[in-house]
Every structure is written in structure tokens, then in C-alpha cells.
PDB file of C-alpha atoms in Angstrom:
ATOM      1  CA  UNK S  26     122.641 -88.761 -41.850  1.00  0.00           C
ATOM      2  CA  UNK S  27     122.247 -89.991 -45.683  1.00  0.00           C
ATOM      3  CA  UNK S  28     125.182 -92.028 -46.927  1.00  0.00           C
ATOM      4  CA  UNK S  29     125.966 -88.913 -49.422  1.00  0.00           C
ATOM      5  CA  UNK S  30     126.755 -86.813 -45.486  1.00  0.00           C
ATOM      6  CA  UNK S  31     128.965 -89.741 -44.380  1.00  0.00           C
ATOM      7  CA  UNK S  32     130.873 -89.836 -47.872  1.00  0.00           C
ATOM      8  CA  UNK S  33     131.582 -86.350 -48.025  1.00  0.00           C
ATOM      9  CA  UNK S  34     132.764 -86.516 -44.417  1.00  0.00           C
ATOM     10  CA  UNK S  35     135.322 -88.953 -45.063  1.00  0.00           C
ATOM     11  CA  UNK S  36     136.590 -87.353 -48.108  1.00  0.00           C
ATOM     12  CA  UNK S  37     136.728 -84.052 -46.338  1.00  0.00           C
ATOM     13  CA  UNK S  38     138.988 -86.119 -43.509  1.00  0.00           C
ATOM     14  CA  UNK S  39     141.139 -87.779 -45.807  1.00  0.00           C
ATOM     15  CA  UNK S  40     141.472 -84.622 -47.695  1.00  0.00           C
ATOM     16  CA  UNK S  41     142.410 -82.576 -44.467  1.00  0.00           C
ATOM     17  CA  UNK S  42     145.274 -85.959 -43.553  1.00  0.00           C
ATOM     18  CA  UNK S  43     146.508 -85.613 -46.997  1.00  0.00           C
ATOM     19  CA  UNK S  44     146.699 -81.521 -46.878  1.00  0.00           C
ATOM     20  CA  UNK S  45     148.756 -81.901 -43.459  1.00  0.00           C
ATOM     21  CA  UNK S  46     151.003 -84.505 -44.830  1.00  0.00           C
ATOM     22  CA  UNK S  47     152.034 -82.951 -47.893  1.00  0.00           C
ATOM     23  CA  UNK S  48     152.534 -79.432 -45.964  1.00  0.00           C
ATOM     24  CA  UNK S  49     154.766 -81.693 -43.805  1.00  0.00           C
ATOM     25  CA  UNK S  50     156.921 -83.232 -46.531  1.00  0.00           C
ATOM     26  CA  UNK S  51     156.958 -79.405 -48.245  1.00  0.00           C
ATOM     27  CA  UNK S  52     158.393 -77.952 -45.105  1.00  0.00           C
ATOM     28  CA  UNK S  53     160.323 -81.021 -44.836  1.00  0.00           C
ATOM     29  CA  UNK S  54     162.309 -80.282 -48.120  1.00  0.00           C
ATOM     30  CA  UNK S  55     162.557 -76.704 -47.974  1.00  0.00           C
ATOM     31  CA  UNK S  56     164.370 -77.263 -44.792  1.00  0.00           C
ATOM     32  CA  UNK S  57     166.574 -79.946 -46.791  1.00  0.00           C
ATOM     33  CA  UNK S  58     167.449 -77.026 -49.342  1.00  0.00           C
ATOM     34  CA  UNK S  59     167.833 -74.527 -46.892  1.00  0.00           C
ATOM     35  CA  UNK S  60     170.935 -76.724 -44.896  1.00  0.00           C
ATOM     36  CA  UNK S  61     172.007 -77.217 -48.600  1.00  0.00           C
ATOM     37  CA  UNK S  62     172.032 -73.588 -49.347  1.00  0.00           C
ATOM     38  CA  UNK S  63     173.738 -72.924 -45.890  1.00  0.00           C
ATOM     39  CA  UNK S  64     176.771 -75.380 -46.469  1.00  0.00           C
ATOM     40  CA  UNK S  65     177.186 -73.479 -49.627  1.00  0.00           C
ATOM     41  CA  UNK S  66     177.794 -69.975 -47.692  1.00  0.00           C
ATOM     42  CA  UNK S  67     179.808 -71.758 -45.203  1.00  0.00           C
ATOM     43  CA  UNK S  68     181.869 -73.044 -47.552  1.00  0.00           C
ATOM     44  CA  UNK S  69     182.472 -69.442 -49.612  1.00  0.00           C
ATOM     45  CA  UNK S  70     183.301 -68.422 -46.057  1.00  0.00           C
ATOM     46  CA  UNK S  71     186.040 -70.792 -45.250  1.00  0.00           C
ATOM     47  CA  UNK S  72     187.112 -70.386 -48.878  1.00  0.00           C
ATOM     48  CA  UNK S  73     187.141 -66.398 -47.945  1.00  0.00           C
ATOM     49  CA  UNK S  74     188.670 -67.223 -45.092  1.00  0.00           C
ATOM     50  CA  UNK S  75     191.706 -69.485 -46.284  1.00  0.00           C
ATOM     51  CA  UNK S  76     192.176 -66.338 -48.953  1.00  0.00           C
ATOM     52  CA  UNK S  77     192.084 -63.773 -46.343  1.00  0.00           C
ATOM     53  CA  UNK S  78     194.871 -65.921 -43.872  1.00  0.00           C
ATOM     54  CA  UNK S  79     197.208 -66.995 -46.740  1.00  0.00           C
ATOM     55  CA  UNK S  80     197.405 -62.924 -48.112  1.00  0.00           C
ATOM     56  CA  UNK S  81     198.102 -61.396 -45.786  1.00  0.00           C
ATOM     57  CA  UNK S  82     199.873 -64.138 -43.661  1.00  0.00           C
ATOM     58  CA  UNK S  83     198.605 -63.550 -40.281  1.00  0.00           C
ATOM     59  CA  UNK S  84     195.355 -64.322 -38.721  1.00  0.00           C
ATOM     60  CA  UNK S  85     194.412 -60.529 -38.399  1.00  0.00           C
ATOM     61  CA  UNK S  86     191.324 -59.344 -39.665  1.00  0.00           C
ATOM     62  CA  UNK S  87     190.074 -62.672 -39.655  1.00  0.00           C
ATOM     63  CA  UNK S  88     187.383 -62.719 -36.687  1.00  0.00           C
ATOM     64  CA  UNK S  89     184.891 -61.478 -38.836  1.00  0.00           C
ATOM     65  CA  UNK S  90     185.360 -64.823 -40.646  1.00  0.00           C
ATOM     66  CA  UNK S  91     184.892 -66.685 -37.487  1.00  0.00           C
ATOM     67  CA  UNK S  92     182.024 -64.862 -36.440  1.00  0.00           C
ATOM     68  CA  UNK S  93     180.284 -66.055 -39.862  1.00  0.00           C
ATOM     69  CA  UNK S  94     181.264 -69.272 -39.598  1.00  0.00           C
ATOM     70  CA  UNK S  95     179.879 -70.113 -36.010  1.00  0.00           C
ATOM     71  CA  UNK S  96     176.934 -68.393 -37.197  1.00  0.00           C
ATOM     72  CA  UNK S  97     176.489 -70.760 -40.386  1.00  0.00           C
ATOM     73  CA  UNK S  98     177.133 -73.600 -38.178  1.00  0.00           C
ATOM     74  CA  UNK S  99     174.808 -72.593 -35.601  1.00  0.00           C
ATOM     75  CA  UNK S 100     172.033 -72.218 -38.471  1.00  0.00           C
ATOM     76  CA  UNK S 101     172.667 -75.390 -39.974  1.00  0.00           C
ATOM     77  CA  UNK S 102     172.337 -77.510 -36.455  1.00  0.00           C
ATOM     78  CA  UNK S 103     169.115 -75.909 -35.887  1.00  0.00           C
ATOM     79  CA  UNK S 104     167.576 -76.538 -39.179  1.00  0.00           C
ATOM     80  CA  UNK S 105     168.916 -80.137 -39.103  1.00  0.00           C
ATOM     81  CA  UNK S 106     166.885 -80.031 -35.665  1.00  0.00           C
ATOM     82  CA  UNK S 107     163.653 -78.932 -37.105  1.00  0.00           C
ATOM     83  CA  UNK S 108     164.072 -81.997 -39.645  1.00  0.00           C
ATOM     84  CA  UNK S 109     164.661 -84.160 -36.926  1.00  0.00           C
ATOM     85  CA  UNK S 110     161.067 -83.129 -35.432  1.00  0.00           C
ATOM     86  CA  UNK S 111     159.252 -83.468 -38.712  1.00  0.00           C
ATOM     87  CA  UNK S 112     160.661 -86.627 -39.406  1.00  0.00           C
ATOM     88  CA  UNK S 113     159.814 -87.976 -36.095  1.00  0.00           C
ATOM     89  CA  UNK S 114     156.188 -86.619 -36.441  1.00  0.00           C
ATOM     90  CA  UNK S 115     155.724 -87.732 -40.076  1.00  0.00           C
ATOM     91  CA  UNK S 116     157.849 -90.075 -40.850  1.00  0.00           C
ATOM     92  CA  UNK S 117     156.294 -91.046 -44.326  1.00  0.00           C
ATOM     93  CA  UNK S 118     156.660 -87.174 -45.510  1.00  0.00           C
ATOM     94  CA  UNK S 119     160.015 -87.274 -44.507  1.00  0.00           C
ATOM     95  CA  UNK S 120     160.780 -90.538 -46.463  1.00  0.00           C
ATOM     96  CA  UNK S 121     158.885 -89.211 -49.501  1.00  0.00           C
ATOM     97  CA  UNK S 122     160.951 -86.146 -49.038  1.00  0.00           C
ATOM     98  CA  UNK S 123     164.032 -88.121 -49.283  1.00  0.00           C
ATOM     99  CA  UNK S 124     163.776 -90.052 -51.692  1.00  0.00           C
ATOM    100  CA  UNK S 125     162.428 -86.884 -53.831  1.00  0.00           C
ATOM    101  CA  UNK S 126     165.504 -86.200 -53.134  1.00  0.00           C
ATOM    102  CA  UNK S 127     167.935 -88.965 -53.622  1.00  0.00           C
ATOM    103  CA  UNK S 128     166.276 -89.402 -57.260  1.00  0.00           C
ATOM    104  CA  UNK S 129     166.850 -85.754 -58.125  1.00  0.00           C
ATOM    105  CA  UNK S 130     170.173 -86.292 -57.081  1.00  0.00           C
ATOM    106  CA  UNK S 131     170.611 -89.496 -58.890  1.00  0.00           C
ATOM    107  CA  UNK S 132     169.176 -87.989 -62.216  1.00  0.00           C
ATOM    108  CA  UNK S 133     171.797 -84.977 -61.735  1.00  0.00           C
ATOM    109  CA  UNK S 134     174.493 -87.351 -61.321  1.00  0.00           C
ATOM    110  CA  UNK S 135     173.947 -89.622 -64.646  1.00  0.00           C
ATOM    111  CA  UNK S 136     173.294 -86.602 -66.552  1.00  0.00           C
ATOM    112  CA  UNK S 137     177.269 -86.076 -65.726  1.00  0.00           C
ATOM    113  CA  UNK S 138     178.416 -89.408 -66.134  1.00  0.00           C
ATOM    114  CA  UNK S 139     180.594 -90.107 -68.735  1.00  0.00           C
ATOM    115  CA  UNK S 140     179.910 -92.745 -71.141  1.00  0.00           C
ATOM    116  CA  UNK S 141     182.207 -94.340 -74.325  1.00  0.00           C
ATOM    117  CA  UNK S 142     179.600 -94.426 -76.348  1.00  0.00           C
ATOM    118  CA  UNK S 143     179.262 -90.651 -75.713  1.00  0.00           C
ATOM    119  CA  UNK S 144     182.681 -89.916 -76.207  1.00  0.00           C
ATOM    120  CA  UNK S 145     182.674 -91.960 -79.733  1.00  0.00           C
ATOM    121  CA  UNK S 146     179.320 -89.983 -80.947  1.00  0.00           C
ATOM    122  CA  UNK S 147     181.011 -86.544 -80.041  1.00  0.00           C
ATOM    123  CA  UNK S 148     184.050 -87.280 -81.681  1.00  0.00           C
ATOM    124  CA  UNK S 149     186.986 -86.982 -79.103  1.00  0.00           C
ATOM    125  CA  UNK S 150     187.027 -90.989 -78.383  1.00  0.00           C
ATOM    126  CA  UNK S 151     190.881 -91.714 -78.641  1.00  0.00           C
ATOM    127  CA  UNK S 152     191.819 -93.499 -81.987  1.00  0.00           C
ATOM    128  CA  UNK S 153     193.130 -96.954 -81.972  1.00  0.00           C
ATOM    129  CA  UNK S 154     196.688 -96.422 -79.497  1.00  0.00           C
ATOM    130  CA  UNK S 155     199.738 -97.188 -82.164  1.00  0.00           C
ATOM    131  CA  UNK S 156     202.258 -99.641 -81.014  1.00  0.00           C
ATOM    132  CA  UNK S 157     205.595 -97.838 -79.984  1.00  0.00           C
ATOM    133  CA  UNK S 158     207.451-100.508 -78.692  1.00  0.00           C
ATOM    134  CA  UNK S 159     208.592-101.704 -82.142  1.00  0.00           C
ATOM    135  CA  UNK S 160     211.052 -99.220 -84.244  1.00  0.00           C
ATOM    136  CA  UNK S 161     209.985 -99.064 -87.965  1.00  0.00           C
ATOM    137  CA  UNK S 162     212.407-100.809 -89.864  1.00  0.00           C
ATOM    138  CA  UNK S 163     213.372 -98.952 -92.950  1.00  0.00           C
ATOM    139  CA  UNK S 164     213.670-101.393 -96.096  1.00  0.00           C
TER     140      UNK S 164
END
């Protein structure tokens, strides 16, 4: 074999490694919104649910409710499962997939931070507070 064979072997294995670890963290964080998406509908269906219970004041015609809720639950542990399995096979693409995630979330969170400086360049910062403790003494 010429050196070119051996090169383009490697490349085609560290291609194929790369591939497989990228499909990994992919699957990984589809999973991650998936469980995300689910706690969403779980939490419409208690909200439903508490709605449903406090008008009509009784706990009939609520099963259906239940039912949907187990069901969410049930979802949820087995996708948090199949994360478990990916992470323990590829723990890198899990880590990647992570922290993906923890900056998105981190870049979502400052863009809704309030700032001073904000406040002052949009106009609502509160004006200097006026001393009330003193009556005005009319000369």
C-alpha cells in the first residue's frame, strides 16, 4: 500500500468516528428537547386539570386528566432513559450536548436580564426620589 492508501484510510476512519459521534450528540439533544417539550404538555395538563377540579368542584370528569398525566410522565422517564444510555456510551457527545445547551440557555437568560443602564436609555429609569420627610415651609 502507497502512503496516499494509508492516508485516505485514516481519514475515512476518523471521518466515520466523527460521523457516529456527532449523530450521537444530535440524538442526544433532540431527546433533551423532546423531555423539554413533554414537561410543557404536562404542565398544560395539570394546568387543565387544576381548571377542570376548581369549576366544577368535584373530581368528576377528571380521569381523563390522570390518564394524560401518567402517560406524560411515563414518556418523560423513558426518554430521560435513552439519555442515560447515550451518555454512558458517548460521554463527550453528551457533554458537548450540554453545554450546547447550558450556553443557549445562558444567552436566553441575559437577553432578559434587566440592566440600569437599560432602563436609563429607554427612558422609564425613576427620577431622582424627592425627600418627603420634610414639610415645605411656606415663607
Amino acid at each position: 500500500m502507497s502512503f496516499l492508501d494509508n492516508l485516505a484510510k485514516g481519514l475515512k476512519s476518523a471521518l466515520d468516528v466523527a460521523k457516529t459521534k456527532g449523530e450521537e450528540a444530535a440524538q442526544y439533544s433532540k431527546l433533551r428537547y423532546e423531555i423539554f417539550q413533554l414537561n410543557r404538555d404536562l404542565e398544560a395538563t395539570y394546568s387543565k386539570l387544576g381548571k377542570q377540579v376548581f369549576n366544577a368542584n368535584t373530581l368528576e370528569g377528571t380521569g381523563e386528566f390522570f390518564a394524560e398525566v401518567r402517560r406524560l410522565q411515563a414518556e418523560i422517564a423513558q426518554k430521560e432513559e435513552d439519555l442515560r444510555e447515550i451518555g454512558q456510551k458517548n460521554p463527550e457527545a453528551a457533554e458537548a450536548a450540554e453545554a450546547a445547551i447550558q450556553a443557549e440557555a445562558n444567552a436566553a437568560a441575559q437577553s432578559q436580564t434587566y440592566t440600569p443602564q437599560a432602563a436609563a436609555d429607554s427612558g422609564t429609569q425613576n427620577p431622582t426620589p424627592v425627600d418627603t420627610t420634610k414639610p415645605d415651609k411656606a415663607e
